[in-house]
mmCIF file of C-alpha atoms in Angstrom:
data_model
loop_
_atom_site.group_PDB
_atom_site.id
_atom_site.type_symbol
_atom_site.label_atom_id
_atom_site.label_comp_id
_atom_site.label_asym_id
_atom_site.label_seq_id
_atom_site.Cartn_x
_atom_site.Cartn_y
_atom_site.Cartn_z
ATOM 1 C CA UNK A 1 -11.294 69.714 -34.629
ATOM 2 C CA UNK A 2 -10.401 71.154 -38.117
ATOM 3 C CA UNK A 3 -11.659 74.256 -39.178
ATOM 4 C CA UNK A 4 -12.188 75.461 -43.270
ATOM 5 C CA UNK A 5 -12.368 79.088 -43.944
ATOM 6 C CA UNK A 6 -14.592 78.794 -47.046
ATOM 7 C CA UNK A 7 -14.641 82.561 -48.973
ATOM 8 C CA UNK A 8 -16.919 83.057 -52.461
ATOM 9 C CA UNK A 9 -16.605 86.634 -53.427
ATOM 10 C CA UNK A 10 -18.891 85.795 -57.152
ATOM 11 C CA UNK A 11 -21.803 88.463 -57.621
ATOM 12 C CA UNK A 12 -23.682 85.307 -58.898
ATOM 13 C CA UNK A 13 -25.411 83.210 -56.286
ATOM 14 C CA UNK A 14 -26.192 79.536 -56.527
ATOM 15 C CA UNK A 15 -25.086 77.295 -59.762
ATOM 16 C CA UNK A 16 -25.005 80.851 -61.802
ATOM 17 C CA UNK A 17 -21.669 80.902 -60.341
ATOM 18 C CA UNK A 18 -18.752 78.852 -61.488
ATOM 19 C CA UNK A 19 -16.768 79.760 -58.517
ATOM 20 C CA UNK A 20 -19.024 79.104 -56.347
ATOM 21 C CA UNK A 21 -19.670 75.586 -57.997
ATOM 22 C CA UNK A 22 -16.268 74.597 -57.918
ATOM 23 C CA UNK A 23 -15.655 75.668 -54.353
ATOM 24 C CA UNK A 24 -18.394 73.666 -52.838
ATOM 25 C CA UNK A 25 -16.967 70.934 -54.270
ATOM 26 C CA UNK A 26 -14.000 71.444 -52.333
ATOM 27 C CA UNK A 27 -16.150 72.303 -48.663
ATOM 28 C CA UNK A 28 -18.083 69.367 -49.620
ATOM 29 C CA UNK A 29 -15.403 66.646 -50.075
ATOM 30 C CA UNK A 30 -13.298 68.458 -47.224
ATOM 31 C CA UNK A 31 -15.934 67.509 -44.703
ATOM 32 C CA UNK A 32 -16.110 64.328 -45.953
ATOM 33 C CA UNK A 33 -12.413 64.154 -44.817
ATOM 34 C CA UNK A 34 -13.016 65.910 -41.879
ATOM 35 C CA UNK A 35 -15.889 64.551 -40.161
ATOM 36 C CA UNK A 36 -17.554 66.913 -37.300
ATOM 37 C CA UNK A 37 -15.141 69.606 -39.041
ATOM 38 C CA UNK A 38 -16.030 73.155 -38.689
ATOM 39 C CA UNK A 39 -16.463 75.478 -41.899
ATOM 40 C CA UNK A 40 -16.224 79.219 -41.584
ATOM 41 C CA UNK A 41 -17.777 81.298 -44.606
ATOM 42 C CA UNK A 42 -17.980 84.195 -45.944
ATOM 43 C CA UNK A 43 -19.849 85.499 -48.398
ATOM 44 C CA UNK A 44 -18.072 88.356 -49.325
ATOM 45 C CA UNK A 45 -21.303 89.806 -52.251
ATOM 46 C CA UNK A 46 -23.572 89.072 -49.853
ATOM 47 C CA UNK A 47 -22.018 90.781 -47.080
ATOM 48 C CA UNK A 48 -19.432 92.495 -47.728
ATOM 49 C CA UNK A 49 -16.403 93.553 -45.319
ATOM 50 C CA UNK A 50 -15.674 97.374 -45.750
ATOM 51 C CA UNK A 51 -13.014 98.453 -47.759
ATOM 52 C CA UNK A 52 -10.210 99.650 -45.425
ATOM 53 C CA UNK A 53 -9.658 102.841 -44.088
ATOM 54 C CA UNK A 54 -7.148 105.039 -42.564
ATOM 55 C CA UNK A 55 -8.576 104.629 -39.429
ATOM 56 C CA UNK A 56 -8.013 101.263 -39.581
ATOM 57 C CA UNK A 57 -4.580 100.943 -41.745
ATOM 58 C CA UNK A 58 -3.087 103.794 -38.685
ATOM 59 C CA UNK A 59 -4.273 101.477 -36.209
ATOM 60 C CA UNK A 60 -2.899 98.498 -37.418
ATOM 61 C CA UNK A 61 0.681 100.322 -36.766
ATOM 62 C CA UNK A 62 0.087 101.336 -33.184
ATOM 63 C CA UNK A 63 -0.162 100.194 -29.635
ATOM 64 C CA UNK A 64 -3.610 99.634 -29.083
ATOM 65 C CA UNK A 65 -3.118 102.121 -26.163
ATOM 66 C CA UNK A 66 -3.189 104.557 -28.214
ATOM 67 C CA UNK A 67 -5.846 104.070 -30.675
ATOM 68 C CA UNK A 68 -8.781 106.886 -30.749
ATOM 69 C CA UNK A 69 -12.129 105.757 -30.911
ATOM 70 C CA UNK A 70 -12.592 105.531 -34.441
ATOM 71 C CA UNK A 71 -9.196 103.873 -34.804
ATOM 72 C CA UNK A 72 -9.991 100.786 -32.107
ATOM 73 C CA UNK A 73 -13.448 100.468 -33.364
ATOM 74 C CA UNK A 74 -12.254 100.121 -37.241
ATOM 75 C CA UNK A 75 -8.809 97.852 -35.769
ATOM 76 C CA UNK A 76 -11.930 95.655 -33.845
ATOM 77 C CA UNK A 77 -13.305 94.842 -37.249
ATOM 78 C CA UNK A 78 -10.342 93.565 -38.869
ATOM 79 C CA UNK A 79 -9.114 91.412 -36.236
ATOM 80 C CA UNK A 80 -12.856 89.581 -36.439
ATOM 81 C CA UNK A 81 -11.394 88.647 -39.857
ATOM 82 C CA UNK A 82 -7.773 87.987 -39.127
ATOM 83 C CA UNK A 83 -8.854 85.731 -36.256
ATOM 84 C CA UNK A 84 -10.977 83.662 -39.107
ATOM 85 C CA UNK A 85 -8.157 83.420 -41.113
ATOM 86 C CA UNK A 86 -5.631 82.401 -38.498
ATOM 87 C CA UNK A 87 -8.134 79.784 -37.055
ATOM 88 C CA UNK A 88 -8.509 78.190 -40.543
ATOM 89 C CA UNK A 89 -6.286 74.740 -41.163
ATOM 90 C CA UNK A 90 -7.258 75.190 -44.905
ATOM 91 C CA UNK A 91 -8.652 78.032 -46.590
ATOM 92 C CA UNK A 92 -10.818 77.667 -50.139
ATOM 93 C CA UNK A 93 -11.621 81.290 -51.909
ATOM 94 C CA UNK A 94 -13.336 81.672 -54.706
ATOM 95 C CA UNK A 95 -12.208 84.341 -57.096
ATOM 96 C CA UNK A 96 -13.585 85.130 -60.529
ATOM 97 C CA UNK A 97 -12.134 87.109 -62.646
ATOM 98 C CA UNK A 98 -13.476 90.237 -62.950
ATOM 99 C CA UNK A 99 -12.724 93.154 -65.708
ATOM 100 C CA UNK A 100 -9.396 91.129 -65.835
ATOM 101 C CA UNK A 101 -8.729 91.212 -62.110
ATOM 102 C CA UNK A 102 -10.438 89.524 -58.588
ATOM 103 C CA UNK A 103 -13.605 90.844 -56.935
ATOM 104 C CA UNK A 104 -13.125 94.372 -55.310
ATOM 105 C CA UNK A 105 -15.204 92.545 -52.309
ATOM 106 C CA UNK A 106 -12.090 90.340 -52.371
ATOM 107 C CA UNK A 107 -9.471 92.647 -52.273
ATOM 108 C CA UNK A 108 -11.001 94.724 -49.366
ATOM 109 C CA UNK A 109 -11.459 91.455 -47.274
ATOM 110 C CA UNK A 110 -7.384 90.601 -48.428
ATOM 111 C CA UNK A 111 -6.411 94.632 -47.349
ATOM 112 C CA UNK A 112 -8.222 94.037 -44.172
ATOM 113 C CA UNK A 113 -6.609 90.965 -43.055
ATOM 114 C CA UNK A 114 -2.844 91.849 -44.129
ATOM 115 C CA UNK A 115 -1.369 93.330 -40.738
ATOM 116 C CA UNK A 116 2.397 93.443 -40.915
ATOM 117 C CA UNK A 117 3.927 91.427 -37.590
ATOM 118 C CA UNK A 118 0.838 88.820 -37.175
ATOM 119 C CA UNK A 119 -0.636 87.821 -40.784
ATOM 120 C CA UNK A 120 2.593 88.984 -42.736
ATOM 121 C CA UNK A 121 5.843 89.607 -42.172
ATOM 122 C CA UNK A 122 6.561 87.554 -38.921
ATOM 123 C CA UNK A 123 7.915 84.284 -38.240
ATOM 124 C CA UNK A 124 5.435 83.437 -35.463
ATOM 125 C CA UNK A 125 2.314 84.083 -38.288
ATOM 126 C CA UNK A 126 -0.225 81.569 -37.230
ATOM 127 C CA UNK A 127 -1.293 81.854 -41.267
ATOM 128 C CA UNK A 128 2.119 80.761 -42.552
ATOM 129 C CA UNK A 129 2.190 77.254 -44.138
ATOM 130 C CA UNK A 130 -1.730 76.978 -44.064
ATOM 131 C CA UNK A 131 -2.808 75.113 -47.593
ATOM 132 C CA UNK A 132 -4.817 77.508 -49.409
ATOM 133 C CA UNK A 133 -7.154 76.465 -52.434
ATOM 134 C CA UNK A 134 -7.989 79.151 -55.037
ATOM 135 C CA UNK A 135 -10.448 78.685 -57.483
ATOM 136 C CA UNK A 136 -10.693 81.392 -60.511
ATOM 137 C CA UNK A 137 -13.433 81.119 -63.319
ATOM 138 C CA UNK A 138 -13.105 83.361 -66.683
ATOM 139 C CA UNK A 139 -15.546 83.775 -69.425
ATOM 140 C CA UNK A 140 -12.481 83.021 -72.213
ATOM 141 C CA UNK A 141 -9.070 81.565 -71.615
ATOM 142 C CA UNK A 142 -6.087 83.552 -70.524
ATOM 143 C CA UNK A 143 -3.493 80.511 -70.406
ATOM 144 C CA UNK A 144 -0.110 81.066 -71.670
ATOM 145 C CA UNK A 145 0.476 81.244 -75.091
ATOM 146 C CA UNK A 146 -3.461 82.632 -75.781
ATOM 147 C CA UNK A 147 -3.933 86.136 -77.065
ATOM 148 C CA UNK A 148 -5.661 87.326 -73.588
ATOM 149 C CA UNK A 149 -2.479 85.791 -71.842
ATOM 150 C CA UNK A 150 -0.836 89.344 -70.806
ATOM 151 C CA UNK A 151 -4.048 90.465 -68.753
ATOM 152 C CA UNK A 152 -4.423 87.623 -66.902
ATOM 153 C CA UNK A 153 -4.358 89.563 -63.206
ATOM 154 C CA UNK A 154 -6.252 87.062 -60.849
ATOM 155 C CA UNK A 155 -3.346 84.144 -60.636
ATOM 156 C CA UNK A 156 -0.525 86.830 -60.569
ATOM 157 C CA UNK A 157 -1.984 88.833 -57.956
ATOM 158 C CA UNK A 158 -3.047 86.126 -55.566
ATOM 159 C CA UNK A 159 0.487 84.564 -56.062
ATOM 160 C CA UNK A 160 1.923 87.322 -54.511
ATOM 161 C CA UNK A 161 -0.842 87.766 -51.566
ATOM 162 C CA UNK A 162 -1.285 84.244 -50.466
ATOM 163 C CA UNK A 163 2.233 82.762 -51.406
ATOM 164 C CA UNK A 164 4.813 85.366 -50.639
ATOM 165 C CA UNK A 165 2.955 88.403 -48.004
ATOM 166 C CA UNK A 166 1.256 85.665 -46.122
ATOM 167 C CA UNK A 167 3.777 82.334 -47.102
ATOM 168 C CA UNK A 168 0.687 79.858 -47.310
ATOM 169 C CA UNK A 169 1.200 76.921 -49.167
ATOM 170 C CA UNK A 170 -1.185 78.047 -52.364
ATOM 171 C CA UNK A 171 -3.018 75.559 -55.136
ATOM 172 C CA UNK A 172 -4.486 77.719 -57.834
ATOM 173 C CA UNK A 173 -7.865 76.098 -59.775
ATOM 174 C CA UNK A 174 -9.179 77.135 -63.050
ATOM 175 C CA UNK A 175 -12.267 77.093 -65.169
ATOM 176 C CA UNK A 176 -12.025 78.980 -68.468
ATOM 177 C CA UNK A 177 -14.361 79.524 -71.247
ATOM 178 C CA UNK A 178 -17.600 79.868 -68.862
ATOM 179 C CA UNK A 179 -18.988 82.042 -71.548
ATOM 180 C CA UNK A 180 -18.783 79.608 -74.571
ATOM 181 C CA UNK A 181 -22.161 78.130 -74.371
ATOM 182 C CA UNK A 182 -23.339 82.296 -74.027
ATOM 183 C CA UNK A 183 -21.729 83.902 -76.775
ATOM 184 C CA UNK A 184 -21.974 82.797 -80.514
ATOM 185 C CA UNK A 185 -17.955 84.103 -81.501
ATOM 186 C CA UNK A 186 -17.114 80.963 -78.831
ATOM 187 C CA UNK A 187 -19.565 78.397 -79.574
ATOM 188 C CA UNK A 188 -17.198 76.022 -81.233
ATOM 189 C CA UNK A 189 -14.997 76.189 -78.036
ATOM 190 C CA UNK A 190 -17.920 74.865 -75.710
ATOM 191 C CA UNK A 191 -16.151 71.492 -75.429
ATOM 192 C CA UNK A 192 -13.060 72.801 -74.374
ATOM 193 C CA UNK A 193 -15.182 74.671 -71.816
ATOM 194 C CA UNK A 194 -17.006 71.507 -70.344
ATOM 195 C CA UNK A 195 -13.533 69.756 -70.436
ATOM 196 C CA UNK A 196 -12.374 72.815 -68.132
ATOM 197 C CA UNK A 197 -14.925 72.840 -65.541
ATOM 198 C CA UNK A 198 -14.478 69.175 -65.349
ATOM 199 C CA UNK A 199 -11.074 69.075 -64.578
ATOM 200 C CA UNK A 200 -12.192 71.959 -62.116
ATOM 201 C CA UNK A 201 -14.462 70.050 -60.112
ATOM 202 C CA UNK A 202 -11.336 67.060 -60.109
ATOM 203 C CA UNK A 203 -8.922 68.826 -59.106
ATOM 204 C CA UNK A 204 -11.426 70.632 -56.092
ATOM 205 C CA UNK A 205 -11.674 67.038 -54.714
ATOM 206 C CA UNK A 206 -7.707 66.601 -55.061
ATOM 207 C CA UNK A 207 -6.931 69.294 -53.195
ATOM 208 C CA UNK A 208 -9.731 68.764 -50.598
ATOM 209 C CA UNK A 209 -8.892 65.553 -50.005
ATOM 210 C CA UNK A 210 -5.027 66.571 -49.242
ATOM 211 C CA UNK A 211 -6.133 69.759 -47.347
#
């Protein structure tokens, strides 16, 4: 049986949230493919994973034998979350950007499931080759070529997580100009906006379908 590992890490719930939008979408049509497929989610605002500690970074380098308490209890919580992850035959995450970069709930969930030797860093990673869908949403465009282009820190960043620490096979999806209809300096770039989250919700199916 196939299993999705479906992550939204938007503060918005519901159809407030682009993200979230887009990556139903992509559950949606991937059960259609997969019938009596299993989805694991997580909704990473709702309920958050801790941020990581040194408790459980220190652990992640040692024998279990010889783990204290606090260590084996903090090491017990990430590998609830690295056993998601390596369980998953595709993964969909939703990541707006925020303040020019992803979710902090989204980072802590990525610094608790990098462990160098199982998730990164070794050839028998169960996570290695596993199709990956991200979908980003941003309130203006930061394509190449536009004047917000150098602070674009969502794509970049999750480039280098999912494509080259854990060597999944990443698609990246994005909806800009979420904000037009919201804010009068944009207005006349509302069109360009619908055209984006249309060609958002496309290519969620595309990728879906070949997940």
């Amino acid at each position: 049986m196939a299993t999705l590992l479906h992550i939204d890490s938007s503060a918005f719930a519901g159809q407030a949230s682009t993200s979230r939008a887009v990556t139903e979408v992509f559950r949606r049509t991937w059960l259609e493919e997969h019938p009596g497929g299993e989805v694991i989610y997580r909704d990473l605002a709702a309920e958050p994973v801790p941020h990581i500690t040194a408790d459980a970074h220190t652990a992640g380098l040692l024998d279990p034998a010889e783990h204290t308490e606090e260590q084996a209890r903090a090491f017990a919580e990430r590998l609830v979350l690295i056993a998601e992850l390596e369980a998953a035959d595709a993964v969909v995450i939703g990541a707006p950007m925020y303040n020019f970069s992803v979710p902090s709930s989204l980072k802590a969930w990525l610094d608790q499931v990098i462990l160098m030797g199982r998730t990164a860093g070794s050839p028998e990673s169960k996570v290695k080759g596993t199709p990956v869908t991200v979908v980003t949403s941003r309130g203006g465009s930061y394509a190449p070529g536009t004047p917000r282009a150098p602070h674009e820190h969502v794509l970049n960043y999750l480039e280098s997580v999912l494509s080259v620490i854990f060597e999944m096979e990443a698609t990246f999806i994005v909806a800009d100009l979420t904000l037009a209809a919201h804010i009068p300096a944009l207005e006349h770039l509302i069109p360009l906006g619908e055209r984006s989250l249309a060609e958002a919700f496309e290519a969620a199916e595309k990728a879906a379908r070949a997940a």
